[in-house]
């Protein structure tokens, strides 16, 4: 089991272990008895089958009532845990979670946005989740929470972190080519560290265009499909390192120069010119003028 970092974890693990060991016990019991009886009562020459026993009421009541009791206990643990998870505390901090192919972003009550989820230790947090394309599923193994994120509606989740540290966030609903890279993290910080982080994030309004662009690039999910490293590794889309000022071969063989207008068009009207060898699956991601400008400056800065 992954480490336990939320108030649910101990109870979930207890229920899991309970069911697991009951299953192991009955599996062993049934397999052993099957083998023993198969050997002991096998057909042998000279031994007649004895059909005098038809049933045994005491034994039958026993093996019905005991499992019934066990499944009632299992139901009780499952149901009370479920009720806890679906009863949302009124005093929780609400964070909006935006899922899209293939990235996560998080939006806090004061409007700050981030690509990793920051939460203070010991504070109840409620997530309101939406997807702009297909079904995703938000999963934090260390918190023992998992919730589908469904296009066209909001879904919710709440938890309270009990341990500081960085814990993995995964998408656990197959959502296309980039599914396996749809990763993020939860940073559980002490309340002071969380406050300091929040203050720094919300004061960062005077970013240079390149810095702003870099932020937009990860917040808007561009990084889920494009690398920006020197090796120009392909993800779902082409690597964007060094793209500015270079020639791009389009589907059909035509070559164009990647100038500012090409970059602008590639972002505002993604399928107007499709890069050779790539599927036309980049969707339009709405950007404000300043964000678009930042992204273009950022792409221009990706060079030696
Ligand atoms: C769902 C995956 C996906 C996302 C998200 C995505 N792109 Fe793309 N992008 C692609 C693909 C695939 C191509 C190549 C096909 C084409 O040209 O449409 C591409 C092409 C491009 C190109 C042209 C590249 C070249 O080599 O000529 C640029 C520039 C670009 N994207 C920028 C962005 C920016 C900026 C964002 C975020 C606002 C973004 N993309 C988000 C998949 C994506
Ligand atoms: Cu997903």
mmCIF file of C-alpha atoms and ligand atoms in Angstrom:
data_model
loop_
_atom_site.group_PDB
_atom_site.id
_atom_site.type_symbol
_atom_site.label_atom_id
_atom_site.label_comp_id
_atom_site.label_asym_id
_atom_site.label_seq_id
_atom_site.Cartn_x
_atom_site.Cartn_y
_atom_site.Cartn_z
ATOM 1 C CA UNK A 1 0.000 0.000 0.000
ATOM 2 C CA UNK A 2 1.196 3.558 -0.684
ATOM 3 C CA UNK A 3 1.923 5.729 2.343
ATOM 4 C CA UNK A 4 -1.051 7.093 4.254
ATOM 5 C CA UNK A 5 -1.400 10.834 3.835
ATOM 6 C CA UNK A 6 -5.083 11.610 4.397
ATOM 7 C CA UNK A 7 -7.593 11.178 7.197
ATOM 8 C CA UNK A 8 -9.293 8.413 5.164
ATOM 9 C CA UNK A 9 -6.253 6.273 4.636
ATOM 10 C CA UNK A 10 -6.175 4.251 7.852
ATOM 11 C CA UNK A 11 -9.845 3.284 7.606
ATOM 12 C CA UNK A 12 -9.666 2.406 3.910
ATOM 13 C CA UNK A 13 -6.622 0.215 4.510
ATOM 14 C CA UNK A 14 -8.344 -1.465 7.438
ATOM 15 C CA UNK A 15 -11.380 -2.335 5.307
ATOM 16 C CA UNK A 16 -9.168 -3.508 2.467
ATOM 17 C CA UNK A 17 -7.073 -5.739 4.736
ATOM 18 C CA UNK A 18 -10.180 -7.133 6.408
ATOM 19 C CA UNK A 19 -11.703 -8.197 3.070
ATOM 20 C CA UNK A 20 -8.334 -9.396 1.799
ATOM 21 C CA UNK A 21 -7.577 -11.676 4.752
ATOM 22 C CA UNK A 22 -11.111 -13.081 4.856
ATOM 23 C CA UNK A 23 -10.709 -13.932 1.180
ATOM 24 C CA UNK A 24 -7.320 -15.554 1.793
ATOM 25 C CA UNK A 25 -8.732 -17.573 4.677
ATOM 26 C CA UNK A 26 -11.705 -18.907 2.702
ATOM 27 C CA UNK A 27 -9.638 -19.497 -0.400
ATOM 28 C CA UNK A 28 -7.198 -21.638 1.600
ATOM 29 C CA UNK A 29 -9.966 -23.443 3.497
ATOM 30 C CA UNK A 30 -11.911 -24.342 0.359
ATOM 31 C CA UNK A 31 -8.883 -25.383 -1.695
ATOM 32 C CA UNK A 32 -7.447 -27.513 1.122
ATOM 33 C CA UNK A 33 -10.786 -29.231 1.843
ATOM 34 C CA UNK A 34 -11.352 -29.859 -1.874
ATOM 35 C CA UNK A 35 -7.988 -31.561 -2.187
ATOM 36 C CA UNK A 36 -8.340 -33.539 1.060
ATOM 37 C CA UNK A 37 -11.866 -34.763 0.187
ATOM 38 C CA UNK A 38 -10.868 -35.580 -3.378
ATOM 39 C CA UNK A 39 -8.135 -37.835 -2.081
ATOM 40 C CA UNK A 40 -9.943 -39.269 0.920
ATOM 41 C CA UNK A 41 -13.215 -40.063 -0.848
ATOM 42 C CA UNK A 42 -11.864 -41.012 -4.255
ATOM 43 C CA UNK A 43 -13.414 -44.031 -5.987
ATOM 44 C CA UNK A 44 -11.591 -47.252 -5.095
ATOM 45 C CA UNK A 45 -12.272 -50.861 -5.986
ATOM 46 C CA UNK A 46 -14.294 -52.606 -3.312
ATOM 47 C CA UNK A 47 -15.614 -49.424 -1.650
ATOM 48 C CA UNK A 48 -19.296 -48.699 -2.101
ATOM 49 C CA UNK A 49 -20.622 -45.114 -2.075
ATOM 50 C CA UNK A 50 -22.601 -44.318 1.120
ATOM 51 C CA UNK A 51 -25.634 -42.156 0.254
ATOM 52 C CA UNK A 52 -27.293 -42.250 3.676
ATOM 53 C CA UNK A 53 -26.526 -38.592 4.611
ATOM 54 C CA UNK A 54 -28.872 -36.194 2.759
ATOM 55 C CA UNK A 55 -28.292 -32.983 4.676
ATOM 56 C CA UNK A 56 -27.135 -31.473 7.970
ATOM 57 C CA UNK A 57 -29.276 -28.581 9.189
ATOM 58 C CA UNK A 58 -26.849 -27.349 11.852
ATOM 59 C CA UNK A 59 -23.937 -27.225 9.417
ATOM 60 C CA UNK A 60 -26.024 -25.495 6.734
ATOM 61 C CA UNK A 61 -27.270 -22.817 9.115
ATOM 62 C CA UNK A 62 -23.705 -22.285 10.339
ATOM 63 C CA UNK A 63 -22.199 -21.783 6.880
ATOM 64 C CA UNK A 64 -25.018 -19.423 5.881
ATOM 65 C CA UNK A 65 -25.108 -17.286 9.002
ATOM 66 C CA UNK A 66 -21.345 -16.796 9.416
ATOM 67 C CA UNK A 67 -20.768 -15.464 5.871
ATOM 68 C CA UNK A 68 -23.902 -13.326 6.189
ATOM 69 C CA UNK A 69 -22.453 -11.766 9.340
ATOM 70 C CA UNK A 70 -19.139 -11.161 7.572
ATOM 71 C CA UNK A 71 -20.687 -9.456 4.543
ATOM 72 C CA UNK A 72 -22.811 -7.271 6.830
ATOM 73 C CA UNK A 73 -19.631 -6.132 8.599
ATOM 74 C CA UNK A 74 -17.957 -5.502 5.219
ATOM 75 C CA UNK A 75 -20.993 -3.560 4.027
ATOM 76 C CA UNK A 76 -20.948 -1.485 7.208
ATOM 77 C CA UNK A 77 -17.316 -0.448 6.741
ATOM 78 C CA UNK A 78 -17.826 0.311 3.061
ATOM 79 C CA UNK A 79 -21.037 2.241 3.593
ATOM 80 C CA UNK A 80 -19.891 4.359 6.550
ATOM 81 C CA UNK A 81 -16.659 5.203 4.687
ATOM 82 C CA UNK A 82 -18.672 6.135 1.604
ATOM 83 C CA UNK A 83 -20.987 8.376 3.612
ATOM 84 C CA UNK A 84 -17.944 10.145 5.126
ATOM 85 C CA UNK A 85 -16.476 10.756 1.689
ATOM 86 C CA UNK A 86 -19.732 12.056 0.211
ATOM 87 C CA UNK A 87 -20.680 14.339 3.131
ATOM 88 C CA UNK A 88 -18.955 17.600 2.320
ATOM 89 C CA UNK A 89 -17.785 19.733 5.238
ATOM 90 C CA UNK A 90 -19.059 23.316 5.143
ATOM 91 C CA UNK A 91 -15.728 24.802 6.226
ATOM 92 C CA UNK A 92 -13.642 23.246 3.454
ATOM 93 C CA UNK A 93 -11.390 25.299 1.163
ATOM 94 C CA UNK A 94 -12.762 24.843 -2.351
ATOM 95 C CA UNK A 95 -10.245 24.280 -5.152
ATOM 96 C CA UNK A 96 -11.400 23.996 -8.748
ATOM 97 C CA UNK A 97 -9.780 21.239 -10.748
ATOM 98 C CA UNK A 98 -9.690 21.472 -14.527
ATOM 99 C CA UNK A 99 -8.916 18.307 -16.443
ATOM 100 C CA UNK A 100 -8.209 18.147 -20.149
ATOM 101 C CA UNK A 101 -6.275 15.986 -22.564
ATOM 102 C CA UNK A 102 -3.651 15.632 -21.047
ATOM 103 C CA UNK A 103 -3.056 17.826 -18.059
ATOM 104 C CA UNK A 104 -4.455 19.014 -14.735
ATOM 105 C CA UNK A 105 -4.750 22.563 -13.464
ATOM 106 C CA UNK A 106 -5.916 23.881 -10.122
ATOM 107 C CA UNK A 107 -7.627 27.166 -9.279
ATOM 108 C CA UNK A 108 -7.806 28.542 -5.723
ATOM 109 C CA UNK A 109 -10.510 30.745 -4.161
ATOM 110 C CA UNK A 110 -8.429 33.907 -4.730
ATOM 111 C CA UNK A 111 -7.953 33.167 -8.442
ATOM 112 C CA UNK A 112 -4.388 31.836 -8.269
ATOM 113 C CA UNK A 113 -3.797 28.917 -10.636
ATOM 114 C CA UNK A 114 -1.202 26.170 -10.533
ATOM 115 C CA UNK A 115 -0.309 22.887 -12.210
ATOM 116 C CA UNK A 116 0.347 21.069 -8.944
ATOM 117 C CA UNK A 117 -2.247 21.082 -6.191
ATOM 118 C CA UNK A 118 -1.070 22.902 -3.060
ATOM 119 C CA UNK A 119 -2.952 22.257 0.182
ATOM 120 C CA UNK A 120 -2.283 23.133 3.806
ATOM 121 C CA UNK A 121 -1.796 20.345 6.320
ATOM 122 C CA UNK A 122 -4.842 19.598 8.460
ATOM 123 C CA UNK A 123 -7.242 21.713 6.402
ATOM 124 C CA UNK A 124 -10.317 20.190 4.817
ATOM 125 C CA UNK A 125 -10.194 20.668 1.064
ATOM 126 C CA UNK A 126 -13.086 20.214 -1.347
ATOM 127 C CA UNK A 127 -12.347 19.777 -5.037
ATOM 128 C CA UNK A 128 -14.832 20.857 -7.687
ATOM 129 C CA UNK A 129 -13.773 19.161 -10.881
ATOM 130 C CA UNK A 130 -14.584 19.660 -14.541
ATOM 131 C CA UNK A 131 -13.310 18.314 -17.834
ATOM 132 C CA UNK A 132 -13.181 20.249 -21.078
ATOM 133 C CA UNK A 133 -13.088 17.174 -23.290
ATOM 134 C CA UNK A 134 -13.433 13.515 -22.280
ATOM 135 C CA UNK A 135 -13.842 11.462 -19.147
ATOM 136 C CA UNK A 136 -10.830 11.640 -16.824
ATOM 137 C CA UNK A 137 -10.430 10.395 -13.282
ATOM 138 C CA UNK A 138 -8.608 12.135 -10.460
ATOM 139 C CA UNK A 139 -6.631 9.784 -8.244
ATOM 140 C CA UNK A 140 -4.338 10.378 -5.297
ATOM 141 C CA UNK A 141 -3.227 6.938 -4.089
ATOM 142 C CA UNK A 142 -1.675 8.296 -0.890
ATOM 143 C CA UNK A 143 -5.024 9.886 0.026
ATOM 144 C CA UNK A 144 -7.071 6.826 -1.015
ATOM 145 C CA UNK A 145 -9.378 9.028 -3.076
ATOM 146 C CA UNK A 146 -10.497 8.634 -6.665
ATOM 147 C CA UNK A 147 -13.230 10.433 -8.553
ATOM 148 C CA UNK A 148 -14.297 10.537 -12.196
ATOM 149 C CA UNK A 149 -14.139 13.939 -13.889
ATOM 150 C CA UNK A 150 -16.979 14.060 -16.364
ATOM 151 C CA UNK A 151 -17.466 16.464 -19.276
ATOM 152 C CA UNK A 152 -20.669 18.499 -18.985
ATOM 153 C CA UNK A 153 -21.005 18.431 -15.201
ATOM 154 C CA UNK A 154 -19.123 19.063 -11.957
ATOM 155 C CA UNK A 155 -17.995 16.249 -9.705
ATOM 156 C CA UNK A 156 -16.691 16.650 -6.164
ATOM 157 C CA UNK A 157 -14.241 15.161 -3.735
ATOM 158 C CA UNK A 158 -13.006 16.128 -0.320
ATOM 159 C CA UNK A 159 -10.097 15.154 1.896
ATOM 160 C CA UNK A 160 -7.924 16.301 4.749
ATOM 161 C CA UNK A 161 -4.174 15.792 4.426
ATOM 162 C CA UNK A 162 -2.428 14.509 7.544
ATOM 163 C CA UNK A 163 1.170 14.472 6.344
ATOM 164 C CA UNK A 164 3.343 17.053 4.607
ATOM 165 C CA UNK A 165 5.116 16.051 1.425
ATOM 166 C CA UNK A 166 4.579 15.542 -2.286
ATOM 167 C CA UNK A 167 2.144 12.884 -3.430
ATOM 168 C CA UNK A 168 1.340 11.650 -6.905
ATOM 169 C CA UNK A 169 -1.809 12.603 -8.828
ATOM 170 C CA UNK A 170 -2.760 10.338 -11.708
ATOM 171 C CA UNK A 171 -5.496 10.149 -14.299
ATOM 172 C CA UNK A 172 -6.949 6.692 -13.889
ATOM 173 C CA UNK A 173 -9.455 6.621 -16.745
ATOM 174 C CA UNK A 174 -7.942 5.847 -20.140
ATOM 175 C CA UNK A 175 -8.364 9.109 -22.053
ATOM 176 C CA UNK A 176 -6.291 8.779 -25.228
ATOM 177 C CA UNK A 177 -2.679 8.842 -26.430
ATOM 178 C CA UNK A 178 -1.282 11.074 -23.680
ATOM 179 C CA UNK A 179 -3.121 9.364 -20.824
ATOM 180 C CA UNK A 180 0.013 7.906 -19.239
ATOM 181 C CA UNK A 181 1.641 11.343 -19.009
ATOM 182 C CA UNK A 182 -1.415 12.964 -17.449
ATOM 183 C CA UNK A 183 0.348 13.304 -14.113
ATOM 184 C CA UNK A 184 0.538 15.926 -11.425
ATOM 185 C CA UNK A 185 1.215 16.141 -7.693
ATOM 186 C CA UNK A 186 -0.293 17.306 -4.441
ATOM 187 C CA UNK A 187 2.026 19.370 -2.278
ATOM 188 C CA UNK A 188 0.914 19.216 1.325
ATOM 189 C CA UNK A 189 2.525 22.143 3.127
ATOM 190 C CA UNK A 190 2.433 23.443 6.666
ATOM 191 C CA UNK A 191 -0.196 26.213 6.928
ATOM 192 C CA UNK A 192 2.596 28.838 7.106
ATOM 193 C CA UNK A 193 4.387 27.478 4.042
ATOM 194 C CA UNK A 194 1.072 27.325 2.183
ATOM 195 C CA UNK A 195 0.332 30.954 3.043
ATOM 196 C CA UNK A 196 3.780 32.014 1.896
ATOM 197 C CA UNK A 197 3.394 30.109 -1.366
ATOM 198 C CA UNK A 198 -0.037 31.647 -1.957
ATOM 199 C CA UNK A 199 1.267 35.154 -1.230
ATOM 200 C CA UNK A 200 4.109 34.695 -3.691
ATOM 201 C CA UNK A 201 1.813 33.296 -6.396
ATOM 202 C CA UNK A 202 -0.745 36.056 -6.072
ATOM 203 C CA UNK A 203 1.854 38.829 -6.093
ATOM 204 C CA UNK A 204 3.491 37.514 -9.249
ATOM 205 C CA UNK A 205 1.532 39.851 -11.526
ATOM 206 C CA UNK A 206 4.623 41.602 -12.902
ATOM 207 C CA UNK A 207 6.004 38.680 -14.827
ATOM 208 C CA UNK A 208 7.945 39.364 -18.004
ATOM 209 C CA UNK A 209 6.177 38.187 -21.185
ATOM 210 C CA UNK A 210 8.481 35.145 -21.402
ATOM 211 C CA UNK A 211 7.818 34.174 -17.780
ATOM 212 C CA UNK A 212 4.110 34.736 -18.274
ATOM 213 C CA UNK A 213 4.196 32.611 -21.408
ATOM 214 C CA UNK A 214 6.020 29.817 -19.637
ATOM 215 C CA UNK A 215 3.354 29.768 -16.944
ATOM 216 C CA UNK A 216 0.478 29.837 -19.420
ATOM 217 C CA UNK A 217 2.150 27.045 -21.368
ATOM 218 C CA UNK A 218 1.938 24.672 -18.421
ATOM 219 C CA UNK A 219 -1.336 25.974 -16.940
ATOM 220 C CA UNK A 220 -3.249 25.722 -20.208
ATOM 221 C CA UNK A 221 -2.033 22.208 -20.821
ATOM 222 C CA UNK A 222 0.238 22.852 -23.821
ATOM 223 C CA UNK A 223 2.945 20.922 -21.965
ATOM 224 C CA UNK A 224 0.744 17.832 -22.004
ATOM 225 C CA UNK A 225 1.288 17.504 -25.761
ATOM 226 C CA UNK A 226 4.519 19.439 -26.480
ATOM 227 C CA UNK A 227 8.004 19.167 -25.004
ATOM 228 C CA UNK A 228 10.177 22.287 -24.773
ATOM 229 C CA UNK A 229 13.493 20.540 -24.217
ATOM 230 C CA UNK A 230 16.459 20.604 -26.552
ATOM 231 C CA UNK A 231 16.049 16.993 -27.684
ATOM 232 C CA UNK A 232 12.735 18.062 -29.322
ATOM 233 C CA UNK A 233 11.177 14.823 -28.146
ATOM 234 C CA UNK A 234 7.762 14.187 -29.666
ATOM 235 C CA UNK A 235 4.791 13.671 -27.426
ATOM 236 C CA UNK A 236 1.408 13.832 -29.083
ATOM 237 C CA UNK A 237 2.496 17.044 -30.794
ATOM 238 C CA UNK A 238 5.901 18.145 -32.094
ATOM 239 C CA UNK A 239 8.654 19.288 -29.722
ATOM 240 C CA UNK A 240 8.700 23.075 -29.767
ATOM 241 C CA UNK A 241 12.324 23.795 -28.858
ATOM 242 C CA UNK A 242 13.918 26.053 -31.455
ATOM 243 C CA UNK A 243 10.751 26.245 -33.558
ATOM 244 C CA UNK A 244 10.888 30.013 -34.098
ATOM 245 C CA UNK A 245 12.643 30.958 -37.330
ATOM 246 C CA UNK A 246 12.835 27.392 -38.585
ATOM 247 C CA UNK A 247 11.170 25.808 -41.548
ATOM 248 C CA UNK A 248 8.234 23.514 -40.821
ATOM 249 C CA UNK A 249 7.064 20.853 -43.264
ATOM 250 C CA UNK A 250 3.281 20.683 -43.408
ATOM 251 C CA UNK A 251 1.107 17.727 -44.284
ATOM 252 C CA UNK A 252 1.190 17.584 -48.086
ATOM 253 C CA UNK A 253 4.862 18.579 -48.228
ATOM 254 C CA UNK A 254 4.574 22.364 -48.317
ATOM 255 C CA UNK A 255 7.184 24.187 -46.261
ATOM 256 C CA UNK A 256 6.538 27.316 -44.221
ATOM 257 C CA UNK A 257 8.701 29.530 -42.068
ATOM 258 C CA UNK A 258 7.748 29.480 -38.380
ATOM 259 C CA UNK A 259 7.543 33.210 -37.771
ATOM 260 C CA UNK A 260 5.374 35.017 -35.248
ATOM 261 C CA UNK A 261 2.321 34.842 -37.465
ATOM 262 C CA UNK A 262 2.745 31.109 -38.021
ATOM 263 C CA UNK A 263 2.963 30.559 -34.258
ATOM 264 C CA UNK A 264 -0.049 32.763 -33.698
ATOM 265 C CA UNK A 265 -2.091 30.908 -36.280
ATOM 266 C CA UNK A 266 -0.949 27.498 -34.971
ATOM 267 C CA UNK A 267 -2.382 28.416 -31.590
ATOM 268 C CA UNK A 268 -5.548 30.334 -32.595
ATOM 269 C CA UNK A 269 -6.543 28.087 -35.479
ATOM 270 C CA UNK A 270 -4.680 24.845 -34.812
ATOM 271 C CA UNK A 271 -5.860 22.961 -37.873
ATOM 272 C CA UNK A 272 -5.280 25.698 -40.446
ATOM 273 C CA UNK A 273 -1.768 24.342 -41.057
ATOM 274 C CA UNK A 274 -1.079 20.813 -39.867
ATOM 275 C CA UNK A 275 2.502 19.697 -39.284
ATOM 276 C CA UNK A 276 3.605 16.736 -41.396
ATOM 277 C CA UNK A 277 3.445 13.420 -39.540
ATOM 278 C CA UNK A 278 1.068 14.580 -36.796
ATOM 279 C CA UNK A 279 -2.675 14.065 -36.407
ATOM 280 C CA UNK A 280 -4.790 17.250 -36.454
ATOM 281 C CA UNK A 281 -5.954 16.817 -32.870
ATOM 282 C CA UNK A 282 -4.842 20.045 -31.243
ATOM 283 C CA UNK A 283 -7.970 21.767 -30.037
ATOM 284 C CA UNK A 284 -8.479 25.479 -29.667
ATOM 285 C CA UNK A 285 -7.474 26.615 -26.197
ATOM 286 C CA UNK A 286 -8.898 30.072 -25.495
ATOM 287 C CA UNK A 287 -6.142 32.534 -24.506
ATOM 288 C CA UNK A 288 -6.335 36.192 -23.621
ATOM 289 C CA UNK A 289 -4.273 38.524 -25.811
ATOM 290 C CA UNK A 290 -1.653 38.942 -23.117
ATOM 291 C CA UNK A 291 -1.405 35.195 -22.615
ATOM 292 C CA UNK A 292 -1.047 34.580 -26.331
ATOM 293 C CA UNK A 293 1.643 37.223 -26.558
ATOM 294 C CA UNK A 294 3.440 35.630 -23.596
ATOM 295 C CA UNK A 295 3.314 32.163 -25.138
ATOM 296 C CA UNK A 296 4.723 33.412 -28.430
ATOM 297 C CA UNK A 297 7.551 35.230 -26.615
ATOM 298 C CA UNK A 298 8.196 32.072 -24.618
ATOM 299 C CA UNK A 299 8.351 29.905 -27.769
ATOM 300 C CA UNK A 300 10.750 32.430 -29.304
ATOM 301 C CA UNK A 301 12.964 32.161 -26.226
ATOM 302 C CA UNK A 302 13.410 28.409 -26.647
ATOM 303 C CA UNK A 303 16.736 28.471 -28.469
ATOM 304 C CA UNK A 304 20.484 28.174 -27.860
HETATM 305 C C1 LIG B 1 -4.094 17.633 -27.275
HETATM 306 C C2 LIG B 1 -2.704 17.869 -27.568
HETATM 307 C C3 LIG B 1 -2.258 19.309 -27.780
HETATM 308 C C4 LIG B 1 -2.393 20.389 -26.941
HETATM 309 C C5 LIG B 1 -3.083 20.435 -25.572
HETATM 310 C C6 LIG B 1 -1.721 21.473 -27.571
HETATM 311 N N1 LIG B 1 -1.204 21.091 -28.785
HETATM 312 FE FE1 LIG B 1 -0.122 22.239 -30.060
HETATM 313 N N2 LIG B 1 -0.109 20.717 -31.419
HETATM 314 C C7 LIG B 1 -0.599 19.453 -31.203
HETATM 315 C C8 LIG B 1 -0.394 18.647 -32.412
HETATM 316 C C9 LIG B 1 -0.812 17.181 -32.577
HETATM 317 C C10 LIG B 1 0.251 19.478 -33.343
HETATM 318 C C11 LIG B 1 0.683 19.106 -34.770
HETATM 319 C C12 LIG B 1 -0.501 19.061 -35.703
HETATM 320 C C13 LIG B 1 -0.976 20.436 -36.065
HETATM 321 O O1 LIG B 1 -0.177 21.231 -36.573
HETATM 322 O O2 LIG B 1 -2.168 20.712 -35.806
HETATM 323 C C14 LIG B 1 0.417 20.787 -32.690
HETATM 324 C C15 LIG B 1 1.033 21.894 -33.268
HETATM 325 C C16 LIG B 1 1.388 23.048 -32.595
HETATM 326 C C17 LIG B 1 2.231 24.105 -33.120
HETATM 327 C C18 LIG B 1 2.901 24.091 -34.472
HETATM 328 C C19 LIG B 1 4.184 23.286 -34.253
HETATM 329 C C20 LIG B 1 5.119 23.146 -35.416
HETATM 330 O O3 LIG B 1 6.075 22.340 -35.267
HETATM 331 O O4 LIG B 1 4.920 23.808 -36.437
HETATM 332 C C21 LIG B 1 2.361 25.052 -32.138
HETATM 333 C C22 LIG B 1 3.163 26.342 -32.203
HETATM 334 C C23 LIG B 1 1.571 24.606 -31.015
HETATM 335 N N3 LIG B 1 0.995 23.382 -31.309
HETATM 336 C C24 LIG B 1 1.432 25.297 -29.817
HETATM 337 C C25 LIG B 1 0.602 24.921 -28.785
HETATM 338 C C26 LIG B 1 0.290 25.750 -27.657
HETATM 339 C C27 LIG B 1 0.869 27.133 -27.372
HETATM 340 C C28 LIG B 1 -0.590 25.052 -26.881
HETATM 341 C C29 LIG B 1 -1.261 25.500 -25.574
HETATM 342 C C30 LIG B 1 -2.045 26.719 -25.662
HETATM 343 C C31 LIG B 1 -0.807 23.757 -27.524
HETATM 344 N N4 LIG B 1 -0.088 23.732 -28.688
HETATM 345 C C32 LIG B 1 -1.627 22.754 -27.026
HETATM 346 C C33 LIG B 1 -1.197 18.984 -30.044
HETATM 347 C C34 LIG B 1 -1.524 19.775 -28.956
HETATM 348 CU CU1 LIG B 2 -7.170 11.668 -18.404
#
